[in-house]
Coordinates of C-alpha atoms in Angstrom, one line a residue:
Chain A
X1 CA 35.5 -29.8 23.4
X2 CA 32.6 -28.7 25.5
X3 CA 34.5 -26.1 27.4
X4 CA 36.2 -24.6 24.4
X5 CA 35.2 -20.9 24.1
X6 CA 34.5 -19.8 20.5
X7 CA 34.7 -16.2 19.5
X8 CA 33.4 -14.5 16.4
X9 CA 37.0 -14.0 15.2
X10 CA 37.5 -17.8 15.2
X11 CA 35.1 -18.1 12.3
X12 CA 35.6 -17.3 8.6
X13 CA 33.5 -17.9 5.6
X14 CA 34.9 -20.7 3.5
X15 CA 33.9 -21.8 0.0
X16 CA 31.1 -19.3 -0.4
X17 CA 31.5 -15.9 -1.9
X18 CA 29.2 -13.8 0.2
X19 CA 29.4 -10.8 -2.0
X20 CA 28.4 -12.7 -5.1
X21 CA 25.5 -14.4 -3.4
X22 CA 23.9 -11.0 -2.9
X23 CA 24.3 -9.9 -6.5
X24 CA 21.4 -9.6 -8.8
X25 CA 22.0 -10.4 -12.4
X26 CA 18.7 -9.3 -13.9
X27 CA 18.7 -5.9 -15.4
X28 CA 17.0 -3.3 -13.2
X29 CA 13.7 -2.4 -14.6
X30 CA 11.2 0.1 -13.2
X31 CA 7.5 -0.8 -13.0
X32 CA 6.8 1.3 -16.1
X33 CA 9.7 -0.2 -18.2
X34 CA 8.4 -3.6 -17.3
X35 CA 4.8 -2.7 -18.3
X36 CA 6.0 -1.2 -21.6
X37 CA 7.8 -4.4 -22.4
X38 CA 4.7 -6.4 -21.8
X39 CA 2.6 -4.0 -23.8
X40 CA 5.0 -4.2 -26.7
X41 CA 4.7 -7.9 -26.8
X42 CA 0.9 -7.5 -27.2
X43 CA 0.5 -7.0 -30.9
X44 CA -3.2 -6.0 -30.8
X45 CA -2.7 -3.4 -28.2
X46 CA 0.3 -2.0 -29.9
X47 CA -1.6 -1.8 -33.2
X48 CA -4.4 0.0 -31.4
X49 CA -1.9 2.4 -29.9
X50 CA -0.6 3.2 -33.4
X51 CA -4.1 3.7 -34.7
X52 CA -4.8 6.1 -31.9
X53 CA -1.6 8.1 -32.5
X54 CA -2.4 8.3 -36.2
X55 CA -5.9 9.6 -35.4
X56 CA -4.6 12.1 -33.0
X57 CA -2.1 13.2 -35.5
X58 CA -4.7 13.5 -38.2
X59 CA -6.9 15.6 -35.9
X60 CA -4.1 18.0 -35.4
X61 CA -2.7 18.1 -39.0
X62 CA -5.4 17.0 -41.4
X63 CA -7.2 20.3 -41.6
X64 CA -3.9 21.8 -42.7
X65 CA -3.5 19.2 -45.4
X66 CA -6.5 20.2 -47.4
X67 CA -7.1 23.6 -49.1
X68 CA -10.8 23.5 -48.0
X69 CA -11.9 24.7 -44.6
X70 CA -14.6 22.9 -42.7
X71 CA -17.3 25.7 -43.1
X72 CA -16.5 26.7 -46.7
X73 CA -19.4 26.0 -49.0
X74 CA -18.9 25.2 -52.7
X75 CA -22.2 25.6 -54.4
X76 CA -21.0 23.8 -57.6
X77 CA -20.0 20.7 -55.7
X78 CA -23.0 19.7 -53.6
X79 CA -23.2 16.1 -52.4
X80 CA -20.2 14.8 -54.3
X81 CA -19.1 11.2 -53.7
X82 CA -15.4 10.7 -52.7
X83 CA -13.1 11.8 -55.6
X84 CA -9.6 13.1 -56.1
X85 CA -10.6 16.7 -55.3
X86 CA -12.7 16.1 -52.2
X87 CA -11.3 12.8 -50.7
X88 CA -14.3 12.0 -48.5
X89 CA -16.8 13.8 -50.8
X90 CA -18.9 16.8 -49.9
X91 CA -22.1 17.2 -47.9
X92 CA -25.5 18.5 -49.0
X93 CA -24.3 22.1 -48.5
X94 CA -21.1 21.6 -50.5
X95 CA -18.7 21.4 -47.7
X96 CA -15.6 19.2 -47.9
X97 CA -16.2 16.1 -45.7
X98 CA -12.5 15.4 -45.2
X99 CA -12.0 18.8 -43.6
X100 CA -15.2 18.4 -41.6
X101 CA -14.5 14.9 -40.3
X102 CA -11.1 15.9 -39.0
X103 CA -12.4 19.2 -37.7
X104 CA -15.1 17.0 -36.0
X105 CA -12.3 14.8 -34.6
X106 CA -10.8 17.9 -33.0
X107 CA -14.1 18.7 -31.3
X108 CA -14.9 15.1 -30.2
X109 CA -11.4 14.4 -29.0
X110 CA -11.2 17.7 -27.2
X111 CA -14.4 17.0 -25.4
X112 CA -13.3 13.4 -24.6
X113 CA -9.9 14.3 -23.2
X114 CA -11.0 17.4 -21.2
X115 CA -13.9 15.5 -19.7
X116 CA -11.6 12.6 -18.9
X117 CA -9.0 14.8 -17.3
X118 CA -11.7 16.4 -15.1
X119 CA -13.1 13.0 -14.2
X120 CA -9.7 11.6 -13.3
X121 CA -8.7 14.6 -11.2
X122 CA -12.0 14.7 -9.2
X123 CA -12.2 10.9 -9.0
X124 CA -8.6 10.4 -7.7
X125 CA -8.9 13.1 -5.1
X126 CA -12.4 12.2 -4.0
X127 CA -11.7 8.4 -3.9
X128 CA -8.4 8.9 -2.2
X129 CA -9.9 11.0 0.6
X130 CA -12.8 8.6 1.0
X131 CA -10.7 5.5 1.1
X132 CA -7.9 7.0 3.3
X133 CA -10.1 8.4 6.0
X134 CA -12.7 5.6 5.9
X135 CA -15.4 5.2 8.5
X136 CA -18.2 7.7 8.4
X137 CA -16.5 10.0 5.9
X138 CA -16.3 7.1 3.5
X139 CA -20.0 6.2 4.0
X140 CA -21.2 9.7 3.4
X141 CA -19.0 10.3 0.4
X142 CA -20.0 7.0 -1.3
X143 CA -23.7 7.7 -0.8
X144 CA -23.2 11.1 -2.5
X145 CA -21.8 9.3 -5.5
X146 CA -24.8 7.0 -5.6
X147 CA -27.1 9.9 -5.6
X148 CA -25.3 11.6 -8.5
X149 CA -25.3 8.3 -10.3
X150 CA -29.0 7.9 -10.0
X151 CA -29.7 10.9 -12.2
X152 CA -29.2 9.8 -15.9
X153 CA -26.6 11.7 -18.0
X154 CA -29.2 12.7 -20.6
X155 CA -31.2 14.4 -17.9
X156 CA -28.2 16.4 -16.8
X157 CA -27.6 17.6 -20.4
X158 CA -31.2 18.7 -20.8
X159 CA -31.2 20.4 -17.5
X160 CA -27.9 22.2 -18.3
X161 CA -29.2 23.3 -21.7
X162 CA -31.9 25.1 -19.8
X163 CA -29.3 27.5 -18.4
X164 CA -26.5 27.2 -20.9
X165 CA -26.1 27.7 -24.7
X166 CA -25.7 24.4 -26.6
X167 CA -22.1 23.7 -27.4
X168 CA -19.0 22.0 -26.0
X169 CA -19.4 23.3 -22.5
X170 CA -22.6 21.7 -21.4
X171 CA -21.5 18.4 -22.9
X172 CA -18.1 18.5 -21.0
X173 CA -19.9 19.4 -17.8
X174 CA -22.5 16.7 -18.2
X175 CA -19.8 14.0 -18.8
X176 CA -17.7 15.3 -16.0
X177 CA -20.6 15.4 -13.5
X178 CA -21.7 11.8 -14.2
X179 CA -18.3 10.3 -15.1
X180 CA -16.0 10.7 -12.1
X181 CA -17.9 8.4 -9.8
X182 CA -16.5 5.2 -11.4
X183 CA -12.9 6.5 -11.1
X184 CA -13.6 7.5 -7.4
X185 CA -14.8 4.0 -6.6
X186 CA -11.8 2.4 -8.2
X187 CA -9.3 4.6 -6.3
X188 CA -11.2 4.3 -3.1
X189 CA -11.1 0.5 -3.3
X190 CA -7.4 0.5 -4.0
X191 CA -6.6 3.0 -1.2
X192 CA -8.8 1.0 1.3
X193 CA -6.7 -2.0 0.5
X194 CA -3.3 -0.3 0.4
X195 CA -3.6 1.8 3.5
X196 CA -3.5 -1.4 5.6
X197 CA -0.3 -2.5 4.0
X198 CA 2.8 -2.6 6.1
X199 CA 4.8 -0.1 3.9
X200 CA 2.2 2.5 4.7
X201 CA 2.4 1.7 8.4
X202 CA 6.2 2.0 8.1
X203 CA 5.9 5.4 6.6
X204 CA 3.6 6.4 9.5
X205 CA 6.2 5.1 12.0
X206 CA 8.8 7.2 10.3
X207 CA 6.6 10.2 10.9
X208 CA 5.2 10.8 7.5
X209 CA 2.1 13.1 7.3
X210 CA -1.1 12.4 5.4
X211 CA -0.1 14.3 2.3
X212 CA 3.1 12.4 2.0
X213 CA 1.4 9.0 2.5
X214 CA -1.2 9.8 -0.1
X215 CA 1.1 11.3 -2.7
X216 CA 4.2 9.0 -2.3
X217 CA 2.6 5.7 -1.3
X218 CA -1.0 5.4 -2.0
X219 CA -1.6 7.2 -5.4
X220 CA 1.6 5.8 -7.1
X221 CA 0.4 2.3 -6.3
X222 CA -3.0 3.1 -7.7
X223 CA -1.6 4.4 -11.0
X224 CA -2.2 1.1 -12.8
X225 CA -6.0 0.9 -12.2
X226 CA -6.2 4.7 -12.8
X227 CA -4.7 4.4 -16.2
X228 CA -6.8 1.4 -17.2
X229 CA -9.9 3.2 -16.1
X230 CA -8.8 6.3 -18.0
X231 CA -8.4 4.4 -21.3
X232 CA -12.0 3.2 -20.9
X233 CA -13.3 6.6 -20.0
X234 CA -12.0 8.3 -23.2
X235 CA -14.1 6.2 -25.6
X236 CA -17.1 6.5 -23.4
X237 CA -16.8 10.2 -23.5
X238 CA -16.4 10.2 -27.3
X239 CA -19.5 8.0 -27.6
X240 CA -21.5 10.2 -25.2
X241 CA -20.6 13.3 -27.2
X242 CA -21.6 11.6 -30.4
X243 CA -24.8 10.4 -28.9
X244 CA -25.8 13.8 -27.5
X245 CA -24.9 15.5 -30.8
X246 CA -26.8 12.9 -32.7
X247 CA -29.9 13.8 -30.6
X248 CA -29.3 17.4 -31.5
X249 CA -28.2 18.4 -28.0
X250 CA -24.6 18.8 -29.0
X251 CA -22.5 21.1 -31.1
X252 CA -24.6 23.5 -33.3
X253 CA -23.8 24.1 -37.0
X254 CA -21.6 25.1 -38.7
X255 CA -19.1 23.6 -36.2
X256 CA -18.6 19.8 -36.6
X257 CA -18.2 16.9 -34.3
X258 CA -18.3 13.2 -35.2
X259 CA -21.7 13.0 -33.6
X260 CA -23.2 15.9 -35.5
X261 CA -21.7 14.7 -38.8
X262 CA -23.2 11.3 -38.3
X263 CA -26.5 12.9 -37.5
X264 CA -26.6 15.0 -40.7
X265 CA -25.3 12.0 -42.7
X266 CA -28.3 9.9 -41.5
X267 CA -30.7 12.2 -43.3
X268 CA -29.0 11.4 -46.6
X269 CA -28.3 7.8 -45.9
X270 CA -30.4 6.4 -48.9
X271 CA -28.9 8.8 -51.4
X272 CA -25.4 9.4 -50.2
X273 CA -24.3 6.7 -47.7
X274 CA -20.7 8.1 -47.6
X275 CA -21.9 11.1 -45.6
X276 CA -22.7 8.7 -42.7
X277 CA -20.0 6.2 -43.4
X278 CA -17.0 8.4 -42.7
X279 CA -17.9 9.9 -39.3
X280 CA -19.5 6.6 -38.1
X281 CA -16.3 4.7 -39.1
X282 CA -14.2 7.2 -37.2
X283 CA -16.2 6.8 -34.0
X284 CA -16.1 3.0 -34.3
X285 CA -12.4 2.7 -35.1
X286 CA -11.4 5.2 -32.4
X287 CA -13.6 3.4 -29.7
X288 CA -12.4 0.0 -30.7
X289 CA -8.8 1.0 -30.7
X290 CA -9.1 2.6 -27.3
X291 CA -10.9 -0.4 -25.8
X292 CA -8.2 -2.8 -27.2
X293 CA -5.5 -0.6 -25.8
X294 CA -7.3 -0.6 -22.5
X295 CA -7.4 -4.3 -22.5
X296 CA -3.7 -4.5 -23.3
X297 CA -2.8 -2.0 -20.6
X298 CA -4.8 -4.0 -18.1
X299 CA -2.7 -7.0 -18.8
X300 CA 0.5 -5.1 -18.9
X301 CA 0.0 -3.1 -15.7
X302 CA -1.5 -5.8 -13.5
X303 CA 1.4 -6.9 -11.3
X304 CA -0.4 -10.1 -10.3
X305 CA 0.5 -11.5 -13.7
X306 CA 4.2 -11.0 -13.1
X307 CA 6.0 -14.2 -13.5
Chain B
X1 CA 22.2 -2.1 31.9
X2 CA 19.4 -1.5 34.2
X3 CA 18.6 2.0 33.2
X4 CA 14.9 2.0 32.0
X5 CA 14.4 3.3 28.5
X6 CA 10.7 2.7 28.0
X7 CA 8.2 2.1 30.7
X8 CA 4.8 0.8 29.9
X9 CA 2.2 1.4 32.6
X10 CA -1.3 -0.1 32.5
X11 CA -1.5 0.1 28.7
X12 CA -4.9 -0.6 27.2
X13 CA -5.9 -0.8 23.6
X14 CA -9.5 -1.5 22.9
X15 CA -11.2 -1.7 19.5
X16 CA -14.8 -1.1 18.8
X17 CA -16.3 -3.9 16.9
X18 CA -19.7 -4.5 15.3
X19 CA -22.7 -4.7 17.7
X20 CA -21.3 -2.1 20.1
X21 CA -18.9 -4.5 21.7
X22 CA -15.3 -3.8 22.5
X23 CA -12.3 -6.0 21.6
X24 CA -9.8 -5.8 24.4
X25 CA -6.6 -6.5 22.3
X26 CA -4.3 -5.2 25.0
X27 CA -5.8 -5.2 28.4
X28 CA -3.8 -3.4 31.1
X29 CA -0.2 -4.5 30.6
X30 CA 2.8 -3.0 32.4
X31 CA 6.5 -3.7 31.8
X32 CA 9.9 -1.9 31.6
X33 CA 12.4 -2.2 28.8
X34 CA 16.0 -1.5 29.9
X35 CA 18.5 0.3 27.8
X36 CA 20.4 -2.0 25.6
X37 CA 18.4 -5.1 26.3
X38 CA 16.1 -7.2 24.2
X39 CA 12.7 -7.9 25.6
X40 CA 10.9 -10.8 24.0
X41 CA 7.1 -10.7 23.8
X42 CA 5.6 -14.1 23.0
X43 CA 2.2 -15.5 22.8
X44 CA -0.1 -17.2 20.3
X45 CA -1.8 -15.5 17.4
X46 CA -4.3 -12.9 18.4
X47 CA -3.0 -12.4 21.9
X48 CA -2.4 -8.8 21.3
X49 CA 1.4 -8.8 21.1
X50 CA 1.5 -7.0 17.7
X51 CA -1.1 -4.5 18.9
X52 CA 1.0 -3.8 22.0
X53 CA 4.1 -3.2 19.7
X54 CA 2.2 -0.9 17.4
X55 CA 0.7 1.1 20.2
X56 CA 4.2 1.6 21.6
X57 CA 5.4 3.2 18.4
X58 CA 2.2 5.1 18.3
X59 CA 0.7 3.5 15.2
X60 CA -2.4 3.1 17.4
X61 CA -3.7 5.5 19.9
X62 CA -3.7 3.9 23.3
X63 CA -7.1 3.6 25.0
X64 CA -5.6 4.1 28.4
X65 CA -2.4 3.9 30.4
X66 CA 1.0 5.5 29.9
X67 CA 4.0 4.8 27.7
X68 CA 7.0 6.7 29.1
X69 CA 10.1 7.0 26.9
X70 CA 13.0 8.4 29.0
X71 CA 11.0 11.2 30.7
X72 CA 8.4 11.8 28.0
X73 CA 4.9 10.4 28.3
X74 CA 4.3 9.7 24.7
X75 CA 0.5 9.3 25.1
X76 CA 0.0 13.0 25.4
X77 CA 2.4 14.6 22.9
X78 CA 1.6 17.2 20.3
X79 CA 2.2 16.7 16.6
X80 CA 5.7 18.0 16.6
X81 CA 6.8 16.1 19.7
X82 CA 5.3 13.0 18.2
X83 CA 7.4 13.4 15.1
X84 CA 10.5 13.7 17.3
X85 CA 9.5 10.6 19.1
X86 CA 9.5 8.7 15.7
X87 CA 13.2 9.5 15.4
X88 CA 13.8 7.4 18.6
X89 CA 11.4 4.5 18.2
X90 CA 11.2 2.6 15.0
X91 CA 9.6 -0.6 13.8
X92 CA 10.6 -3.6 11.7
X93 CA 7.6 -5.4 10.1
X94 CA 6.6 -9.0 9.6
X95 CA 6.1 -9.4 5.9
X96 CA 9.0 -8.3 3.8
X97 CA 6.8 -8.5 0.7
X98 CA 4.2 -6.0 2.0
X99 CA 6.5 -3.7 4.0
X100 CA 8.3 -2.1 1.1
X101 CA 6.6 0.2 -1.4
X102 CA 6.9 -1.6 -4.8
X103 CA 7.1 1.8 -6.6
X104 CA 10.1 3.1 -4.7
X105 CA 13.8 2.4 -5.2
X106 CA 15.8 1.1 -2.3
X107 CA 17.4 4.6 -2.0
X108 CA 14.0 6.2 -1.6
X109 CA 12.8 3.6 0.8
X110 CA 15.8 3.8 3.0
X111 CA 16.0 7.6 2.6
X112 CA 12.3 8.2 3.4
X113 CA 13.0 8.8 7.1
X114 CA 16.0 11.0 6.3
X115 CA 13.7 13.1 4.1
X116 CA 10.9 13.3 6.6
X117 CA 13.2 14.5 9.3
X118 CA 15.3 16.6 7.1
X119 CA 18.5 15.0 8.3
X120 CA 20.7 15.0 5.2
X121 CA 20.5 16.5 1.8
X122 CA 22.0 15.7 -1.7
X123 CA 25.3 13.9 -1.6
X124 CA 25.3 13.6 2.2
X125 CA 22.0 11.8 2.0
X126 CA 23.3 9.4 -0.7
X127 CA 26.4 8.7 1.3
X128 CA 24.4 8.0 4.4
X129 CA 22.1 5.6 2.5
X130 CA 25.1 3.7 1.2
X131 CA 26.5 3.5 4.7
X132 CA 23.4 2.0 6.0
X133 CA 23.0 -0.5 3.2
X134 CA 26.5 -1.7 3.8
X135 CA 25.7 -1.9 7.5
X136 CA 22.9 -4.4 6.8
X137 CA 25.1 -6.4 4.4
X138 CA 23.8 -5.0 1.1
X139 CA 25.9 -3.0 -1.3
X140 CA 25.6 0.3 -3.1
X141 CA 24.8 -1.5 -6.4
X142 CA 21.4 -2.4 -4.8
X143 CA 20.5 1.2 -4.2
X144 CA 18.7 1.9 -7.5
X145 CA 16.8 -1.3 -7.7
X146 CA 13.2 -2.0 -6.8
X147 CA 11.9 -4.2 -4.0
X148 CA 10.6 -7.0 -6.3
X149 CA 14.1 -7.7 -7.5
X150 CA 15.2 -8.9 -4.0
X151 CA 14.8 -12.1 -2.0
X152 CA 12.9 -12.2 1.2
X153 CA 15.9 -12.0 3.4
X154 CA 17.4 -9.1 1.4
X155 CA 14.0 -7.3 1.6
X156 CA 13.9 -7.8 5.3
X157 CA 17.3 -6.2 5.6
X158 CA 16.1 -3.3 3.5
X159 CA 13.3 -2.9 6.1
X160 CA 16.0 -3.0 8.9
X161 CA 18.0 -0.3 7.0
X162 CA 14.9 1.9 6.7
X163 CA 14.3 1.7 10.4
X164 CA 18.0 2.4 11.2
X165 CA 18.4 5.3 8.8
X166 CA 17.2 7.9 11.3
X167 CA 19.4 6.5 14.1
X168 CA 16.7 5.3 16.5
X169 CA 17.7 3.8 19.9
X170 CA 14.6 1.7 20.3
X171 CA 13.2 -0.8 17.8
X172 CA 10.0 -2.8 17.9
X173 CA 10.6 -5.9 15.8
X174 CA 7.2 -7.3 15.0
X175 CA 7.8 -11.0 14.1
X176 CA 10.6 -9.9 11.7
X177 CA 11.5 -13.5 10.9
X178 CA 8.3 -15.5 10.8
X179 CA 7.8 -14.9 7.1
X180 CA 11.3 -16.1 6.2
X181 CA 13.0 -19.5 5.5
X182 CA 14.8 -21.0 8.4
X183 CA 18.2 -20.5 6.8
X184 CA 17.4 -16.8 6.2
X185 CA 15.9 -16.4 9.7
X186 CA 19.3 -17.0 11.3
X187 CA 20.9 -14.5 8.9
X188 CA 18.4 -11.8 10.0
X189 CA 18.5 -12.6 13.7
X190 CA 22.3 -12.5 13.7
X191 CA 22.2 -9.2 11.9
X192 CA 19.8 -7.8 14.5
X193 CA 22.1 -9.1 17.2
X194 CA 25.2 -7.6 15.6
X195 CA 23.5 -4.3 15.1
X196 CA 22.4 -4.2 18.7
X197 CA 26.0 -4.6 19.9
X198 CA 27.3 -2.1 17.3
X199 CA 24.7 0.7 17.8
X200 CA 23.6 0.0 21.3
X201 CA 20.0 -0.6 20.3
X202 CA 17.1 -1.7 22.5
X203 CA 14.6 -4.2 21.1
X204 CA 11.1 -5.2 21.8
X205 CA 11.1 -8.5 19.9
X206 CA 7.7 -9.8 19.2
X207 CA 7.5 -13.5 18.1
X208 CA 5.8 -16.8 18.5
X209 CA 8.9 -18.9 17.8
X210 CA 10.1 -19.7 21.3
X211 CA 13.5 -21.0 20.5
X212 CA 14.3 -17.8 18.5
X213 CA 13.1 -15.7 21.3
X214 CA 15.3 -17.6 23.7
X215 CA 18.3 -17.0 21.5
X216 CA 17.8 -13.3 21.1
X217 CA 16.1 -12.0 24.2
X218 CA 17.5 -11.0 27.6
X219 CA 14.0 -11.1 29.2
X220 CA 10.8 -12.5 28.0
X221 CA 7.1 -11.6 28.6
X222 CA 4.4 -14.1 27.9
X223 CA 1.1 -12.7 26.8
X224 CA -2.3 -14.4 26.8
X225 CA -5.5 -12.7 25.7
X226 CA -4.1 -9.2 26.1
X227 CA -2.5 -9.7 29.5
X228 CA 1.0 -10.5 30.5
X229 CA 1.1 -13.9 32.3
X230 CA 4.8 -14.1 33.2
X231 CA 7.8 -11.9 32.8
X232 CA 11.3 -12.9 33.7
X233 CA 14.8 -13.4 32.3
X234 CA 15.0 -15.6 29.3
X235 CA 17.0 -18.4 30.8
X236 CA 14.9 -18.5 33.9
X237 CA 11.7 -18.7 31.9
X238 CA 12.9 -21.7 29.9
X239 CA 14.4 -23.5 32.9
X240 CA 11.8 -22.7 35.4
X241 CA 8.4 -21.7 33.9
X242 CA 5.9 -21.0 36.7
X243 CA 2.7 -20.1 35.1
X244 CA 0.6 -23.1 33.9
X245 CA 0.2 -21.4 30.5
X246 CA 3.9 -20.9 30.1
X247 CA 4.5 -24.5 31.1
X248 CA 2.2 -25.7 28.4
X249 CA 3.9 -23.4 25.9
X250 CA 7.4 -24.6 26.8
X251 CA 6.3 -28.2 26.5
X252 CA 5.5 -27.6 22.9
X253 CA 9.0 -26.4 21.9
X254 CA 10.7 -29.1 19.9
X255 CA 14.0 -30.2 21.2
X256 CA 16.6 -31.4 18.6
X257 CA 17.5 -34.4 20.7
X258 CA 15.4 -37.6 20.2
X259 CA 16.2 -38.9 23.7
X260 CA 15.1 -35.8 25.5
X261 CA 12.3 -35.3 23.1
X262 CA 10.8 -38.7 23.7
X263 CA 11.0 -38.4 27.5
X264 CA 9.3 -35.1 27.4
X265 CA 5.8 -34.7 28.6
X266 CA 3.7 -32.6 26.3
X267 CA 1.0 -30.6 28.2
X268 CA -2.1 -30.4 26.1
X269 CA -4.5 -27.6 27.1
X270 CA -8.2 -28.3 26.8
X271 CA -10.5 -26.0 24.9
X272 CA -9.7 -23.0 22.7
X273 CA -8.6 -19.4 23.4
X274 CA -11.7 -17.5 24.4
X275 CA -12.6 -14.6 22.1
X276 CA -11.0 -11.3 23.2
X277 CA -14.5 -9.7 22.8
X278 CA -15.9 -11.9 25.5
X279 CA -13.2 -12.3 28.1
X280 CA -13.9 -14.6 31.0
X281 CA -14.1 -13.0 34.5
X282 CA -11.3 -13.5 36.9
X283 CA -8.1 -15.0 35.5
X284 CA -8.2 -15.0 31.7
X285 CA -6.7 -18.5 31.7
X286 CA -9.2 -20.0 34.1
X287 CA -11.3 -21.9 31.5
X288 CA -8.2 -23.9 30.3
X289 CA -6.1 -24.1 33.4
X290 CA -5.3 -27.5 34.9
X291 CA -4.8 -25.9 38.4
X292 CA -8.0 -23.8 38.4
X293 CA -9.6 -23.1 41.8
X294 CA -12.5 -20.9 42.9
X295 CA -10.5 -17.7 43.4
X296 CA -9.4 -17.8 39.8
X297 CA -13.0 -17.5 38.6
X298 CA -13.6 -14.4 40.7
X299 CA -10.4 -12.4 41.0
X300 CA -8.0 -11.4 38.3
X301 CA -4.4 -12.2 39.4
X302 CA -2.0 -9.3 39.3
X303 CA 1.5 -9.6 38.0
X304 CA 3.6 -10.1 41.1
X305 CA 7.2 -10.9 41.9
X306 CA 7.6 -14.5 43.1
X307 CA 11.3 -15.0 42.9
X308 CA 13.5 -11.9 42.5
X309 CA 13.3 -10.9 38.8
X310 CA 10.6 -13.4 38.1
X311 CA 7.0 -12.0 37.9
X312 CA 3.9 -14.2 37.4
X313 CA 0.2 -13.4 37.2
X314 CA -1.3 -16.6 38.9
X315 CA -3.0 -17.2 42.2
X316 CA -1.7 -20.8 42.3
X317 CA 1.9 -20.0 42.2
X318 CA 3.2 -19.6 45.8
X319 CA 6.4 -17.9 46.9
X320 CA 9.0 -20.6 47.6

């Protein structure tokens, strides 16, 4: 027995189907399909998503649904309460509030989305570079963020209004200047953690250059936190726009935004509360919906919760 | 068999740590790896074996010394030459859960090297990826799946496939089995062995599991605190360890025979491994060595041949 020489050919697999032991029964799902399934299971987040889609749709189509334009004055219909002709009533200058609220939605949402896109682009690139190179580069870049953060947003707007005409532009610039730091910090933290992972080292051993590692390995794995951060930036931007317009630093008349509508509604609050109610309700519903969606996305995209 | 593929000469890798100190992770090591062999590199955690492996595939820039692959000194290559070198030397990583990008399909993971080096395009690329997957015992049905759908052993085989996709001849295996179940360890080790025969690969096999190293390696180097203590053929090392540190290591290997096991004397070393930031003068092992004498505290022993093919770095080991 001891001096019997065994060769590989002398063995065969018995009683176990090797092929089938390697098979995977579960349906193949990508990360995003998986996340979508979890988001669908979350009723609150799904409801919030539907509300947001409806509001976006209304911002696009509502001004076409009514015969009145947002700056058309009707002198015989000043300060009407909601009725079948003017669904949200009219304001003190006889303009149709339904048209103005949705025109305001266009402005507010445009500001919010443009500012957010700028924030995300700057934040992802800045944070990615800072985290990837680390060391002294990282220290300097993070200190710069802290310096920018130390100047309040309101001060930026006031300073910008010294050199620019009031309107959409200074608001977007102010939100963009002060908003990207948060995103940059999130991305930096993620990249700092991911770049030590073995799959990044493996890509390096295969000869991958920095661009490839950032674009193929680091950024895709940061997408979850980026999207979560993004869904919280949009309502913040809406709110900032509303708050600046409310202070009179925003969109000048006759253009409308939710903030400027709320501001002019406040003046008439004792006589005609509906003039404040509609724009204020829009701001609240939109912000609530986006925050709830953000919460839902955080649960859906966080792979640590994967069972 | 004895043609040298990679020659490591006086390799040093120091890291700067807080307080202006240096951590000597790899401190002046030299060895040759012959074509087609497996060189085992063993040592306890933190002894610098992984750092040595990573420096050899150029994940880390060496602080000093030379790494000569065939006739190229890879420590002074330009960017393009370095990329060419990555085609020859690849690495298999320890943790199969961290070494695969969770957002990429198996096709893209295995194909990454092919894309970087522009080896195949389109259908050819796909065909090549299927070939390699089948080579490591997976099938083409797995190609479009994501890493999280696989078991640890399967993932490690995907890692092996990724390394093999660009046809390297030298592979650094950095503890490729220590994160796997014992039953799966055998599967991966046997795969590595079969691939070596089939593709004529050369391995640097880093591990701390001595019995696995014995099974897989032709020669073994024992590292302690960044230095090589003993280097010889695998059978010789297990039958006739000379260095007091190796002897202590060997006495810790469990033997699956209760009679032998009971009769065995376990050598327990005193003290702990010193910090690699504050390495003792002379022999690095002097503070824990049972045979220590005055010379050990002053002079660092060089790795020298005691018996043909058996090198030891110890003052106390005399030529027979």
